[in-house]
Each structure stands twice: as structure tokens, then as C-alpha cells.
Amino acid sequence: MNNRLCVDSYKQSHAWQYPPNTTRTFSYIECRGSEREYKESVFFGLQYALKEYFSTPITLAEVEEAKEITELHGLPFNYEGWRHILNAHDGNIPLRIKAVAEGSVIPNKNVLVTVENTCDKCYWVTSFFETVLLRSVWYPLTVATQSYYLRKLIYSYLEETADNPDDEIIFKLHDFGSRGVSSRESAGIGGLAHLTSFMGTDTMDALLVGRKYYNEPMAGMSIPAAEHSTISSWGRSGEEDAYRNMLKTFGQKGKMFAVVLDTWNVYRACERLIGENLKQEIIDSGATAVLRPDSGIPVDVLCGRDTKNLIHLDYKYYKPKTGADWGMSAIGEEVPDYLIKGVLGILEEKFGVTINSKGYKVLNHVRVIQGDGVNPKSIKEILERMKTLGYSASNIAFGMGGALLQKVNRDTLKMAYKCSAIEINNEWRPVWKDPITDPGKTSKMGRLDLVKDGNEYATVSENNEHDSELVTYFENGEVLVDYTFDEIRKRLENHLKIT
């Protein structure tokens, strides 16, 4: 796809809008705040964008195509400017792009990226590439930041209720988001952003992005798992056989496999089929069966309903006093005890628990993964209810789909790309906006830099009196950084250890 057209349309007209004798422009990217009360962000994704979109010189064919489409679109095209880049720079974009190292955790309202042209005749390119640069940064940065905060949330419960929080945390939030995003590229770069904080994923495009752009042979792991089609294809009368097939195929000693339980009746599957009929086979296998209740209100299905609120039942299944199967309840039916126990209570009753060193219950032989309705709010609700009931967070992992990779946007961290300085007649002048109707959109001015004093970051005017935290990523067509994903993870891990 022609990268000269990878812009907002109005950018094509901007070369003629700057003051006479302009030679340089300087812009920056920052997180201006957060809709979710995130105080800092995890920087990630720029290296991918530069390798993908900026490392290959432009061609005359691309320029000619861009000229034709832009003019048909009703806008002027800076043909002479692009021909200058072809002739004077061999098609390489005359930009210098600096940014913080990927994996850095930076407080909001600080400069993260700076961009400036390196050729006096190309003052317009700094702003021209706002669209692709901002889009390439805000999305992976926001996903990485959300996963970072979810890691901190889950870890806080592990620290309180689990014996080995450091060993467990990396597999506590699994990426189920690939099918819920808008494109394969989103799956790849967003999925890899999630893996800056965790190791569990079912988004294989993330593994490919990690290999190609971040020198990572294997960024994440998964386990064999059933879906509804592989259970329901056995028929309702064959549900137990479907589970037994999973156990025989994947239930090796020391291994894990996951089974979805809600194809028909999650409580029946949990109590009778898994907890009774297959119980000894699971124990004898030496494997850990990870059980997935996948519908309903997550915290209630997992932890049971408060008896005070059962008059307004959302679940209509009941276990009859006689008969071979479970059916539907009628108004006034006695409340079944499994609704009060929930999945965790049933599994405790059937498999037993071990009390860990912190006094919390850990299920024997089985674990649970919640993969439906998972978002930051429901994760906290579930973990808090489990702690109240005396269950360790060791018992559960979460699979997060649309809320992980898709339910974020540029306003989640209020990200902006703004011009802050311009050179006219060899003199640098500050540039800024300060809208009277929204002080939150006031932009920074001048040539900017980021410095660090101890653990504190500050955005300052560029000078030679301090060591900059900004690294030159790109200059005149050449990508100058090549971080490995392992480096990025270690940088983030080091930050987590000192905070």
C-alpha cells in the first residue's frame, strides 16, 4: 500500500500553509492524561512502525500514484517536494525521530517522541507523518499500558493470597483477543504489546510480529484447549466422552489442558461429570485440568450467589431431588445449593483444597480460567470475592478478548502529536495551542527533551546540560535501534521491581 497516502487527507495541503522562509519544524507525542486514571504509560511499538513504514525509500511510481489520487480527491499534491526527496535524498525520508526506550514506564504529560525534519526544503514532512506515527504509537502503547496495570492489579492479589506470586503472574492474563480486533495488524502489534507484561496468548500474529520486528523467537505460550464446537459435536449425551477424550489426549503428567464447561449446564458438568465421573481419571493422569465456565455473570458463576439476592435469579437451572438430569426451575422452586456454591465451591467439595502458607485455599488437581466478560472491572470483582471466600488467586487465570485489544482508543491516554517549535529565517520560535474552551489541550512549546533525576522524569527545553532519555530511533531513512523483545521485557520488569 502506498505510504504517501497513509495520511489524513488535509495533510496534502499543508506544505503551502506554513509561514514564508520556514525551514524546520519540531513536533512531539505525549499522553495528556487518562480516561481510566492511568498515571503513567508503557512505551512500545515505534520500532515496529519505523521498520514497517519508514525503512524503505519511496519510489517514483508511489509519488505518481499519490499525485493522481490526491488530485482526483480534490486536494493539491506537493509533487515538487516529493521529487526533491527522490532526487536529493534517494527517496529516504529526511526526518529525525527520537523517543524513550521501548519498555520504559513514563508518567503522563511528558514527551515520549520528538520528530523534526533534517532538510530545510522539507519542513512540511514533520507534520505530514503525524497520522502514521501517532496511530503506530498510541495503539500498542495503550494496550501495553492496560496490561501493565492489570498485571499490577492481579499481582496485588497474588502477593496477598499466593505462595509464589512472581512465578505465577506471567500466565494470569491470557490474550483471547485476535478474533475481536479490526485487522490482522492490530492483532499482531496489539497482541505483542500485551506480552510485554504477560506470557500467555492465543494470538499467533503477535508471535510473528515478535519474530520479525523484535528478534524474539517465541514471545508467548499456550496450552491445548477445547472450544464449544469440539464439545457439542459429541452431542449432549456424549458430553462426558468429550471431556474424557480431552483427558486421554492431552492429560499427561505435569501438563495442562483446558476444557470449556458451559456448552449446556456448567454446574452439572462441574459437579457430576468432572467432579465425580472423571475425578479419579484426572487425579491419576497427573495433569492439571483448567476448567472454563464461559457464560453468565462471571463473579457469580465462579464464586456463587449471595443468598440474600437469590430472589432475583439470573440462572434458571436446578438439580431435581429425583430424576437423572438437571432441568429448568419454576418460580418458587427451592434455590439449588450449587448456585450458592458456584464453580469454585463445587470444585472444592469434589477435589478438595490445600491451605497455602498465607492461609488461603488452593484447589487440588484443577484450576479455573474465566474467558467471558473479562475486563478490568470484572477481574477486580472476581479476585476480591475469591479473597473474601478464602480462595487464593492461584486458582484462577483470565482470558481477555475484545476488552484487551479492541476496547481502547486514542483518548484512553489522551494521546496527541503537536508542533512545538518552528525555524523561520534561521530563528527557532515556540509554537503552541491554548484553547480557552479546554485547558486540558494546552500544548507544550519549544524544542523539547526528556530527562531523569533518580526515578523522576521531567520534560525540559532541549539543551546540552543534561543527559537525555530520548534515543534516536530513525534518521534520514535509517532505523538506528533494534531492541529485542527480551530487552523490552527486562526494562519493564526492572521498573516493576522498584515501584
Tab-separated table of C-alpha atoms in Angstrom:
chain	number	residue	atom	x	y	z
A	1	MET	CA	0.000	0.000	0.000
A	2	ASN	CA	1.267	3.477	-0.892
A	3	ASN	CA	2.645	5.064	2.283
A	4	ARG	CA	2.458	8.542	0.730
A	5	LEU	CA	-1.302	8.185	1.104
A	6	CYS	CA	-1.152	6.877	4.670
A	7	VAL	CA	-2.247	10.293	5.991
A	8	ASP	CA	-5.315	12.329	6.758
A	9	SER	CA	-6.386	13.985	3.515
A	10	TYR	CA	-5.853	17.542	4.689
A	11	LYS	CA	-2.148	16.875	5.254
A	12	GLN	CA	-1.671	17.043	1.473
A	13	SER	CA	-2.462	20.781	1.527
A	14	HIS	CA	-0.277	21.759	4.480
A	15	ALA	CA	3.019	22.354	2.658
A	16	TRP	CA	1.649	25.707	1.434
A	17	GLN	CA	0.264	26.799	4.819
A	18	TYR	CA	3.434	27.479	6.842
A	19	PRO	CA	4.922	30.997	7.093
A	20	PRO	CA	7.369	32.142	4.368
A	21	ASN	CA	11.011	31.120	4.852
A	22	THR	CA	10.150	28.207	7.146
A	23	THR	CA	12.976	25.663	7.145
A	24	ARG	CA	12.395	23.380	10.134
A	25	THR	CA	9.513	22.168	12.278
A	26	PHE	CA	9.644	20.221	15.535
A	27	SER	CA	6.801	18.075	16.908
A	28	TYR	CA	6.299	15.732	19.839
A	29	ILE	CA	3.982	12.986	21.122
A	30	GLU	CA	2.680	12.795	24.681
A	31	CYS	CA	-0.047	11.205	26.802
A	32	ARG	CA	-2.002	14.207	28.054
A	33	GLY	CA	-3.886	12.244	30.730
A	34	SER	CA	-6.175	9.241	31.000
A	35	GLU	CA	-9.845	8.341	30.946
A	36	ARG	CA	-9.025	5.414	33.255
A	37	GLU	CA	-6.911	7.190	35.838
A	38	TYR	CA	-3.711	5.645	34.496
A	39	LYS	CA	-0.897	7.826	35.811
A	40	GLU	CA	1.825	6.510	33.506
A	41	SER	CA	2.238	4.648	30.243
A	42	VAL	CA	4.386	1.812	28.885
A	43	PHE	CA	6.126	2.929	25.698
A	44	PHE	CA	6.007	0.303	22.968
A	45	GLY	CA	5.570	-0.122	19.218
A	46	LEU	CA	7.609	2.600	17.500
A	47	GLN	CA	10.346	0.215	16.346
A	48	TYR	CA	7.739	-1.875	14.526
A	49	ALA	CA	6.287	1.172	12.764
A	50	LEU	CA	9.656	2.505	11.639
A	51	LYS	CA	10.791	-0.841	10.260
A	52	GLU	CA	7.463	-1.392	8.527
A	53	TYR	CA	6.681	2.064	7.119
A	54	PHE	CA	9.861	4.173	7.069
A	55	SER	CA	12.824	1.928	6.301
A	56	THR	CA	12.145	1.547	2.563
A	57	PRO	CA	12.834	4.530	0.259
A	58	ILE	CA	9.921	5.970	-1.655
A	59	THR	CA	9.728	5.371	-5.400
A	60	LEU	CA	8.716	7.499	-8.360
A	61	ALA	CA	5.810	5.136	-9.005
A	62	GLU	CA	4.480	5.774	-5.480
A	63	VAL	CA	4.788	9.540	-5.938
A	64	GLU	CA	2.994	9.451	-9.276
A	65	GLU	CA	0.185	7.315	-7.865
A	66	ALA	CA	-0.162	9.590	-4.826
A	67	LYS	CA	-0.319	12.649	-7.087
A	68	GLU	CA	-3.076	11.140	-9.227
A	69	ILE	CA	-5.246	10.001	-6.320
A	70	THR	CA	-4.756	13.174	-4.271
A	71	GLU	CA	-5.709	15.494	-7.133
A	72	LEU	CA	-8.724	13.355	-8.059
A	73	HIS	CA	-9.648	13.584	-4.381
A	74	GLY	CA	-9.825	17.375	-4.693
A	75	LEU	CA	-6.587	18.364	-2.994
A	76	PRO	CA	-3.250	19.776	-4.154
A	77	PHE	CA	-0.260	17.437	-4.122
A	78	ASN	CA	3.268	18.573	-3.240
A	79	TYR	CA	4.830	16.961	-6.295
A	80	GLU	CA	7.964	19.108	-6.249
A	81	GLY	CA	8.545	18.371	-2.590
A	82	TRP	CA	8.361	14.625	-3.142
A	83	ARG	CA	10.561	14.821	-6.253
A	84	HIS	CA	13.121	16.684	-4.132
A	85	ILE	CA	13.115	13.786	-1.623
A	86	LEU	CA	13.597	11.368	-4.510
A	87	ASN	CA	16.424	13.324	-6.130
A	88	ALA	CA	18.267	14.818	-3.140
A	89	HIS	CA	17.734	12.015	-0.595
A	90	ASP	CA	17.406	8.915	-2.784
A	91	GLY	CA	13.825	8.525	-1.605
A	92	ASN	CA	14.761	8.414	2.088
A	93	ILE	CA	12.542	10.477	4.379
A	94	PRO	CA	14.591	13.382	5.836
A	95	LEU	CA	13.376	13.033	9.413
A	96	ARG	CA	14.986	12.564	12.797
A	97	ILE	CA	12.794	10.685	15.266
A	98	LYS	CA	13.757	10.334	18.914
A	99	ALA	CA	11.861	8.511	21.633
A	100	VAL	CA	12.168	6.880	25.019
A	101	ALA	CA	13.395	3.285	25.034
A	102	GLU	CA	10.643	0.737	24.479
A	103	GLY	CA	9.530	-0.851	27.727
A	104	SER	CA	10.050	2.410	29.642
A	105	VAL	CA	7.276	3.478	32.018
A	106	ILE	CA	6.803	7.241	31.773
A	107	PRO	CA	4.471	9.488	33.811
A	108	ASN	CA	1.776	11.144	31.732
A	109	LYS	CA	2.203	14.674	30.379
A	110	ASN	CA	5.811	14.047	29.392
A	111	VAL	CA	7.289	13.986	25.924
A	112	LEU	CA	7.609	10.438	24.571
A	113	VAL	CA	8.626	11.043	20.951
A	114	THR	CA	10.114	14.010	19.095
A	115	VAL	CA	10.097	14.453	15.323
A	116	GLU	CA	11.889	17.033	13.159
A	117	ASN	CA	12.919	17.398	9.534
A	118	THR	CA	16.619	17.314	8.635
A	119	CYS	CA	16.362	19.076	5.248
A	120	ASP	CA	15.448	22.774	5.043
A	121	LYS	CA	13.270	22.192	1.971
A	122	CYS	CA	11.262	19.504	3.753
A	123	TYR	CA	9.849	21.447	6.712
A	124	TRP	CA	6.405	20.013	5.863
A	125	VAL	CA	7.290	16.335	6.400
A	126	THR	CA	7.354	16.594	10.211
A	127	SER	CA	3.620	17.124	10.443
A	128	PHE	CA	2.833	15.147	7.284
A	129	PHE	CA	3.640	11.873	9.035
A	130	GLU	CA	1.575	12.629	12.160
A	131	THR	CA	-1.153	10.196	11.121
A	132	VAL	CA	1.006	7.115	10.724
A	133	LEU	CA	3.303	7.902	13.668
A	134	LEU	CA	0.568	8.694	16.170
A	135	ARG	CA	-1.511	5.696	15.116
A	136	SER	CA	1.545	3.460	15.275
A	137	VAL	CA	2.331	4.591	18.816
A	138	TRP	CA	-0.998	5.159	20.573
A	139	TYR	CA	-2.424	1.685	19.938
A	140	PRO	CA	0.401	-0.606	21.120
A	141	LEU	CA	1.318	1.836	23.888
A	142	THR	CA	-2.262	1.815	25.199
A	143	VAL	CA	-2.589	-1.972	25.075
A	144	ALA	CA	0.787	-2.356	26.814
A	145	THR	CA	-0.275	0.154	29.467
A	146	GLN	CA	-3.590	-1.578	30.144
A	147	SER	CA	-1.839	-4.945	30.516
A	148	TYR	CA	0.747	-3.333	32.798
A	149	TYR	CA	-1.961	-2.030	35.118
A	150	LEU	CA	-3.815	-5.359	35.033
A	151	ARG	CA	-0.586	-7.125	35.915
A	152	LYS	CA	-0.190	-4.844	38.931
A	153	LEU	CA	-3.812	-5.479	39.946
A	154	ILE	CA	-3.595	-9.270	39.672
A	155	TYR	CA	-0.172	-9.327	41.308
A	156	SER	CA	-1.521	-7.448	44.333
A	157	TYR	CA	-3.968	-10.313	44.960
A	158	LEU	CA	-1.333	-12.962	44.313
A	159	GLU	CA	1.025	-11.238	46.728
A	160	GLU	CA	-1.642	-11.377	49.415
A	161	THR	CA	-3.050	-14.857	48.764
A	162	ALA	CA	-0.471	-16.973	46.848
A	163	ASP	CA	2.808	-18.652	47.783
A	164	ASN	CA	4.690	-17.863	44.547
A	165	PRO	CA	3.333	-14.638	43.040
A	166	ASP	CA	6.450	-13.936	40.961
A	167	ASP	CA	6.279	-17.343	39.277
A	168	GLU	CA	2.546	-17.233	38.642
A	169	ILE	CA	1.889	-13.703	37.410
A	170	ILE	CA	3.108	-14.043	33.813
A	171	PHE	CA	0.375	-16.553	32.929
A	172	LYS	CA	-2.525	-14.951	34.769
A	173	LEU	CA	-3.909	-12.880	31.864
A	174	HIS	CA	-4.197	-14.712	28.547
A	175	ASP	CA	-4.828	-12.930	25.235
A	176	PHE	CA	-8.069	-14.160	23.622
A	177	GLY	CA	-8.410	-11.001	21.505
A	178	SER	CA	-7.336	-11.947	17.975
A	179	ARG	CA	-10.826	-12.516	16.558
A	180	GLY	CA	-12.169	-9.349	18.124
A	181	VAL	CA	-9.852	-6.777	16.541
A	182	SER	CA	-10.308	-4.805	13.355
A	183	SER	CA	-7.335	-6.204	11.436
A	184	ARG	CA	-4.553	-8.736	11.432
A	185	GLU	CA	-2.043	-5.937	12.036
A	186	SER	CA	-3.928	-4.898	15.161
A	187	ALA	CA	-3.840	-8.488	16.394
A	188	GLY	CA	-0.095	-8.711	15.803
A	189	ILE	CA	1.125	-5.454	17.275
A	190	GLY	CA	-1.572	-5.246	19.988
A	191	GLY	CA	-1.041	-8.873	20.928
A	192	LEU	CA	2.695	-8.321	21.251
A	193	ALA	CA	2.090	-5.196	23.337
A	194	HIS	CA	0.136	-7.322	25.814
A	195	LEU	CA	3.070	-9.724	26.022
A	196	THR	CA	5.331	-7.017	27.412
A	197	SER	CA	3.689	-7.828	30.766
A	198	PHE	CA	2.487	-11.425	30.346
A	199	MET	CA	3.421	-14.678	28.597
A	200	GLY	CA	0.017	-16.196	27.783
A	201	THR	CA	-1.547	-15.709	24.354
A	202	ASP	CA	-3.660	-17.363	21.691
A	203	THR	CA	-2.897	-14.553	19.209
A	204	MET	CA	-0.377	-16.175	16.894
A	205	ASP	CA	0.075	-12.997	14.826
A	206	ALA	CA	1.734	-11.500	17.900
A	207	LEU	CA	4.372	-14.224	17.740
A	208	LEU	CA	5.089	-13.379	14.087
A	209	VAL	CA	5.494	-9.668	14.838
A	210	GLY	CA	7.809	-10.532	17.701
A	211	ARG	CA	9.987	-12.673	15.435
A	212	LYS	CA	10.170	-10.248	12.516
A	213	TYR	CA	10.442	-6.884	14.243
A	214	TYR	CA	11.786	-7.610	17.755
A	215	ASN	CA	14.121	-10.600	17.282
A	216	GLU	CA	12.046	-12.778	19.621
A	217	PRO	CA	11.927	-16.497	18.720
A	218	MET	CA	8.864	-17.134	20.918
A	219	ALA	CA	7.084	-14.322	22.728
A	220	GLY	CA	4.227	-16.262	24.315
A	221	MET	CA	2.836	-19.673	25.191
A	222	SER	CA	-0.485	-21.514	25.181
A	223	ILE	CA	-1.979	-24.937	26.033
A	224	PRO	CA	-4.396	-27.344	24.290
A	225	ALA	CA	-7.942	-26.142	24.890
A	226	ALA	CA	-11.452	-27.164	23.889
A	227	GLU	CA	-13.994	-24.887	22.252
A	228	HIS	CA	-17.767	-25.284	22.148
A	229	SER	CA	-17.740	-26.992	18.751
A	230	THR	CA	-15.359	-29.720	19.909
A	231	ILE	CA	-17.572	-30.421	22.926
A	232	SER	CA	-21.007	-30.003	21.351
A	233	SER	CA	-20.078	-32.187	18.365
A	234	TRP	CA	-20.218	-35.199	20.715
A	235	GLY	CA	-23.871	-34.397	21.479
A	236	ARG	CA	-25.342	-33.683	24.871
A	237	SER	CA	-25.401	-37.357	25.773
A	238	GLY	CA	-21.722	-37.558	24.835
A	239	GLU	CA	-20.544	-34.578	26.859
A	240	GLU	CA	-18.675	-36.778	29.328
A	241	ASP	CA	-16.988	-38.607	26.452
A	242	ALA	CA	-15.847	-35.278	25.032
A	243	TYR	CA	-14.161	-34.407	28.328
A	244	ARG	CA	-12.661	-37.893	28.611
A	245	ASN	CA	-11.243	-37.557	25.093
A	246	MET	CA	-9.520	-34.300	26.111
A	247	LEU	CA	-8.136	-36.006	29.203
A	248	LYS	CA	-6.819	-39.038	27.308
A	249	THR	CA	-5.337	-36.932	24.504
A	250	PHE	CA	-3.717	-34.115	26.469
A	251	GLY	CA	-3.725	-35.185	30.123
A	252	GLN	CA	-0.083	-36.104	30.537
A	253	LYS	CA	1.665	-35.827	33.900
A	254	GLY	CA	2.776	-32.294	34.651
A	255	LYS	CA	0.854	-30.856	31.678
A	256	MET	CA	-2.167	-28.582	31.500
A	257	PHE	CA	-5.186	-28.601	29.220
A	258	ALA	CA	-8.350	-26.505	29.223
A	259	VAL	CA	-11.980	-27.589	28.865
A	260	VAL	CA	-14.979	-25.312	28.323
A	261	LEU	CA	-17.872	-26.335	30.610
A	262	ASP	CA	-20.873	-24.200	29.708
A	263	THR	CA	-21.968	-25.799	26.416
A	264	TRP	CA	-25.106	-26.937	28.253
A	265	ASN	CA	-25.010	-26.809	32.042
A	266	VAL	CA	-21.810	-25.623	33.657
A	267	TYR	CA	-22.902	-26.703	37.143
A	268	ARG	CA	-23.823	-30.237	36.068
A	269	ALA	CA	-20.572	-30.521	34.100
A	270	CYS	CA	-18.563	-29.309	37.058
A	271	GLU	CA	-20.272	-31.323	39.781
A	272	ARG	CA	-21.200	-34.588	38.122
A	273	LEU	CA	-19.083	-35.088	35.009
A	274	ILE	CA	-15.775	-33.538	36.097
A	275	GLY	CA	-16.152	-33.756	39.856
A	276	GLU	CA	-17.498	-37.306	40.051
A	277	ASN	CA	-17.340	-39.383	36.872
A	278	LEU	CA	-13.914	-38.170	35.698
A	279	LYS	CA	-12.438	-37.192	39.038
A	280	GLN	CA	-10.193	-40.204	39.561
A	281	GLU	CA	-9.020	-40.219	35.944
A	282	ILE	CA	-7.949	-36.579	36.298
A	283	ILE	CA	-6.101	-37.337	39.519
A	284	ASP	CA	-4.423	-40.423	38.063
A	285	SER	CA	-3.289	-38.533	34.942
A	286	GLY	CA	-1.074	-36.186	36.922
A	287	ALA	CA	-2.243	-33.349	34.673
A	288	THR	CA	-3.943	-30.138	35.719
A	289	ALA	CA	-7.381	-29.683	34.188
A	290	VAL	CA	-8.129	-25.996	33.608
A	291	LEU	CA	-11.903	-25.560	33.612
A	292	ARG	CA	-13.583	-22.712	31.746
A	293	PRO	CA	-17.043	-21.520	32.816
A	294	ASP	CA	-17.806	-19.251	29.900
A	295	SER	CA	-21.174	-17.545	30.270
A	296	GLY	CA	-23.307	-15.806	32.860
A	297	ILE	CA	-22.229	-13.169	35.349
A	298	PRO	CA	-18.585	-14.160	35.911
A	299	VAL	CA	-18.225	-13.377	39.613
A	300	ASP	CA	-21.496	-15.171	40.462
A	301	VAL	CA	-20.841	-18.252	38.339
A	302	LEU	CA	-17.366	-18.643	39.816
A	303	CYS	CA	-17.989	-17.669	43.418
A	304	GLY	CA	-21.712	-18.313	43.886
A	305	ARG	CA	-24.615	-16.052	44.565
A	306	ASP	CA	-25.255	-14.226	47.788
A	307	THR	CA	-28.335	-15.926	49.294
A	308	LYS	CA	-29.843	-12.520	50.065
A	309	ASN	CA	-30.065	-11.752	46.345
A	310	LEU	CA	-31.256	-15.102	45.025
A	311	ILE	CA	-34.870	-13.953	44.812
A	312	HIS	CA	-33.882	-12.308	41.508
A	313	LEU	CA	-32.194	-15.330	39.949
A	314	ASP	CA	-30.434	-14.872	36.653
A	315	TYR	CA	-29.850	-18.639	36.403
A	316	LYS	CA	-32.824	-20.979	35.973
A	317	TYR	CA	-31.097	-24.365	36.230
A	318	TYR	CA	-31.866	-26.555	39.211
A	319	LYS	CA	-30.949	-30.033	40.393
A	320	PRO	CA	-34.150	-32.054	40.996
A	321	LYS	CA	-34.482	-34.234	44.047
A	322	THR	CA	-35.272	-37.156	41.786
A	323	GLY	CA	-34.527	-37.915	38.162
A	324	ALA	CA	-31.411	-38.299	36.082
A	325	ASP	CA	-30.839	-34.805	34.729
A	326	TRP	CA	-30.983	-31.160	35.668
A	327	GLY	CA	-33.757	-29.022	34.252
A	328	MET	CA	-35.314	-25.596	34.438
A	329	SER	CA	-36.690	-24.130	37.639
A	330	ALA	CA	-40.138	-22.733	38.105
A	331	ILE	CA	-40.991	-19.644	40.103
A	332	GLY	CA	-40.951	-20.536	43.758
A	333	GLU	CA	-38.610	-23.526	43.282
A	334	GLU	CA	-36.200	-24.092	46.127
A	335	VAL	CA	-32.867	-22.424	45.433
A	336	PRO	CA	-30.314	-25.068	44.391
A	337	ASP	CA	-27.193	-25.192	46.530
A	338	TYR	CA	-24.824	-25.189	43.539
A	339	LEU	CA	-25.901	-21.653	42.698
A	340	ILE	CA	-24.781	-20.608	46.151
A	341	LYS	CA	-21.509	-22.595	45.966
A	342	GLY	CA	-20.525	-21.529	42.452
A	343	VAL	CA	-17.908	-23.349	40.393
A	344	LEU	CA	-15.156	-22.826	42.959
A	345	GLY	CA	-17.289	-24.186	45.785
A	346	ILE	CA	-18.257	-27.253	43.757
A	347	LEU	CA	-14.641	-27.957	42.829
A	348	GLU	CA	-13.542	-27.530	46.433
A	349	GLU	CA	-16.168	-30.057	47.528
A	350	LYS	CA	-15.174	-32.594	44.854
A	351	PHE	CA	-11.377	-32.255	44.650
A	352	GLY	CA	-10.515	-30.759	47.997
A	353	VAL	CA	-8.132	-27.891	48.711
A	354	THR	CA	-4.728	-27.309	50.235
A	355	ILE	CA	-4.248	-24.367	52.579
A	356	ASN	CA	-1.179	-22.421	51.493
A	357	SER	CA	1.317	-20.580	53.685
A	358	LYS	CA	-0.803	-17.447	53.624
A	359	GLY	CA	-3.922	-19.251	54.818
A	360	TYR	CA	-5.810	-19.349	51.504
A	361	LYS	CA	-7.380	-22.329	49.742
A	362	VAL	CA	-5.782	-23.804	46.611
A	363	LEU	CA	-7.754	-26.365	44.609
A	364	ASN	CA	-6.226	-29.792	44.146
A	365	HIS	CA	-5.729	-31.124	40.576
A	366	VAL	CA	-7.808	-28.436	38.836
A	367	ARG	CA	-7.727	-24.726	38.070
A	368	VAL	CA	-10.207	-22.285	36.522
A	369	ILE	CA	-9.898	-19.831	33.639
A	370	GLN	CA	-12.566	-17.166	33.139
A	371	GLY	CA	-12.708	-16.229	29.472
A	372	ASP	CA	-16.031	-14.417	29.060
A	373	GLY	CA	-16.994	-10.966	30.288
A	374	VAL	CA	-13.413	-10.258	31.348
A	375	ASN	CA	-12.412	-6.621	31.740
A	376	PRO	CA	-10.587	-4.571	34.381
A	377	LYS	CA	-13.742	-4.217	36.481
A	378	SER	CA	-14.743	-7.894	36.430
A	379	ILE	CA	-11.183	-9.057	37.167
A	380	LYS	CA	-11.120	-6.974	40.339
A	381	GLU	CA	-14.623	-8.133	41.345
A	382	ILE	CA	-13.706	-11.784	40.921
A	383	LEU	CA	-10.398	-11.553	42.764
A	384	GLU	CA	-11.938	-9.603	45.625
A	385	ARG	CA	-14.831	-12.085	46.028
A	386	MET	CA	-12.412	-15.023	45.891
A	387	LYS	CA	-10.253	-13.466	48.599
A	388	THR	CA	-13.322	-12.864	50.763
A	389	LEU	CA	-14.275	-16.530	50.394
A	390	GLY	CA	-10.753	-17.612	51.310
A	391	TYR	CA	-9.588	-18.693	47.840
A	392	SER	CA	-6.094	-17.935	46.606
A	393	ALA	CA	-5.689	-16.090	43.319
A	394	SER	CA	-3.556	-19.116	42.361
A	395	ASN	CA	-6.808	-20.867	41.443
A	396	ILE	CA	-7.680	-18.655	38.502
A	397	ALA	CA	-6.395	-17.198	35.272
A	398	PHE	CA	-8.231	-14.813	32.965
A	399	GLY	CA	-8.715	-14.888	29.213
A	400	MET	CA	-9.406	-11.398	27.891
A	401	GLY	CA	-10.668	-10.762	24.368
A	402	GLY	CA	-12.243	-7.605	22.970
A	403	ALA	CA	-11.560	-5.588	26.098
A	404	LEU	CA	-7.843	-6.364	25.813
A	405	LEU	CA	-7.074	-5.460	22.193
A	406	GLN	CA	-10.128	-3.567	20.934
A	407	LYS	CA	-11.809	-1.602	23.722
A	408	VAL	CA	-9.107	1.049	23.805
A	409	ASN	CA	-8.773	4.214	21.754
A	410	ARG	CA	-6.569	7.261	21.394
A	411	ASP	CA	-8.454	9.020	24.188
A	412	THR	CA	-7.771	6.241	26.692
A	413	LEU	CA	-4.466	8.023	27.334
A	414	LYS	CA	-5.411	11.260	25.554
A	415	MET	CA	-2.503	10.949	23.150
A	416	ALA	CA	-1.538	13.867	20.953
A	417	TYR	CA	1.040	14.814	18.318
A	418	LYS	CA	1.728	18.562	18.307
A	419	CYS	CA	4.124	21.013	16.701
A	420	SER	CA	6.035	22.887	19.405
A	421	ALA	CA	8.721	24.802	17.503
A	422	ILE	CA	9.393	26.235	14.055
A	423	GLU	CA	12.509	27.682	12.425
A	424	ILE	CA	11.925	30.767	10.253
A	425	ASN	CA	14.835	32.777	8.819
A	426	ASN	CA	17.258	30.673	10.889
A	427	GLU	CA	15.464	31.532	14.139
A	428	TRP	CA	13.638	28.983	16.264
A	429	ARG	CA	10.271	30.136	17.601
A	430	PRO	CA	7.898	28.390	20.022
A	431	VAL	CA	4.607	27.035	18.710
A	432	TRP	CA	1.665	26.001	20.913
A	433	LYS	CA	-2.098	25.874	21.298
A	434	ASP	CA	-4.025	27.035	24.357
A	435	PRO	CA	-7.780	26.719	23.706
A	436	ILE	CA	-9.875	28.762	26.094
A	437	THR	CA	-12.604	26.100	25.927
A	438	ASP	CA	-10.388	23.196	27.043
A	439	PRO	CA	-7.256	23.889	29.119
A	440	GLY	CA	-6.505	20.148	29.044
A	441	LYS	CA	-5.497	20.530	25.405
A	442	THR	CA	-2.867	23.186	26.032
A	443	SER	CA	0.258	22.004	24.270
A	444	LYS	CA	3.935	22.305	25.091
A	445	MET	CA	6.228	24.828	23.388
A	446	GLY	CA	9.803	24.853	22.165
A	447	ARG	CA	12.309	22.153	21.309
A	448	LEU	CA	11.707	19.523	23.962
A	449	ASP	CA	13.651	16.809	25.722
A	450	LEU	CA	13.051	14.270	28.479
A	451	VAL	CA	15.396	13.940	31.455
A	452	LYS	CA	15.518	11.722	34.519
A	453	ASP	CA	16.650	12.554	38.041
A	454	GLY	CA	16.662	9.409	40.159
A	455	ASN	CA	13.305	7.824	39.409
A	456	GLU	CA	11.646	11.088	38.399
A	457	TYR	CA	11.092	12.168	34.775
A	458	ALA	CA	10.694	15.736	33.546
A	459	THR	CA	10.113	17.351	30.159
A	460	VAL	CA	12.534	20.249	29.647
A	461	SER	CA	13.766	22.546	26.916
A	462	GLU	CA	16.391	20.891	24.761
A	463	ASN	CA	19.984	21.826	25.694
A	464	ASN	CA	23.366	20.227	26.246
A	465	GLU	CA	23.376	20.485	30.033
A	466	HIS	CA	21.736	17.151	30.783
A	467	ASP	CA	21.645	13.538	29.685
A	468	SER	CA	18.620	12.908	27.518
A	469	GLU	CA	16.299	9.926	27.972
A	470	LEU	CA	15.405	10.153	24.280
A	471	VAL	CA	17.117	7.775	21.884
A	472	THR	CA	17.477	8.455	18.166
A	473	TYR	CA	15.357	5.748	16.533
A	474	PHE	CA	15.409	6.993	12.935
A	475	GLU	CA	17.401	9.415	10.817
A	476	ASN	CA	17.232	10.034	7.077
A	477	GLY	CA	15.789	6.673	6.120
A	478	GLU	CA	17.781	4.530	8.538
A	479	VAL	CA	16.321	2.777	11.588
A	480	LEU	CA	19.010	3.108	14.263
A	481	VAL	CA	17.578	0.922	17.035
A	482	ASP	CA	16.951	-2.795	17.127
A	483	TYR	CA	15.641	-3.651	20.571
A	484	THR	CA	14.979	-7.283	21.300
A	485	PHE	CA	11.703	-8.142	22.959
A	486	ASP	CA	13.661	-9.628	25.816
A	487	GLU	CA	15.355	-6.256	26.432
A	488	ILE	CA	11.973	-4.546	26.473
A	489	ARG	CA	10.507	-7.035	28.928
A	490	LYS	CA	13.513	-6.728	31.238
A	491	ARG	CA	13.268	-2.947	31.190
A	492	LEU	CA	9.620	-3.141	32.238
A	493	GLU	CA	10.366	-5.852	34.801
A	494	ASN	CA	13.079	-3.701	36.387
A	495	HIS	CA	10.610	-0.859	36.721
A	496	LEU	CA	8.073	-3.140	38.408
A	497	LYS	CA	10.696	-4.271	40.921
A	498	ILE	CA	11.467	-0.744	42.073
A	499	THR	CA	7.863	0.519	42.263
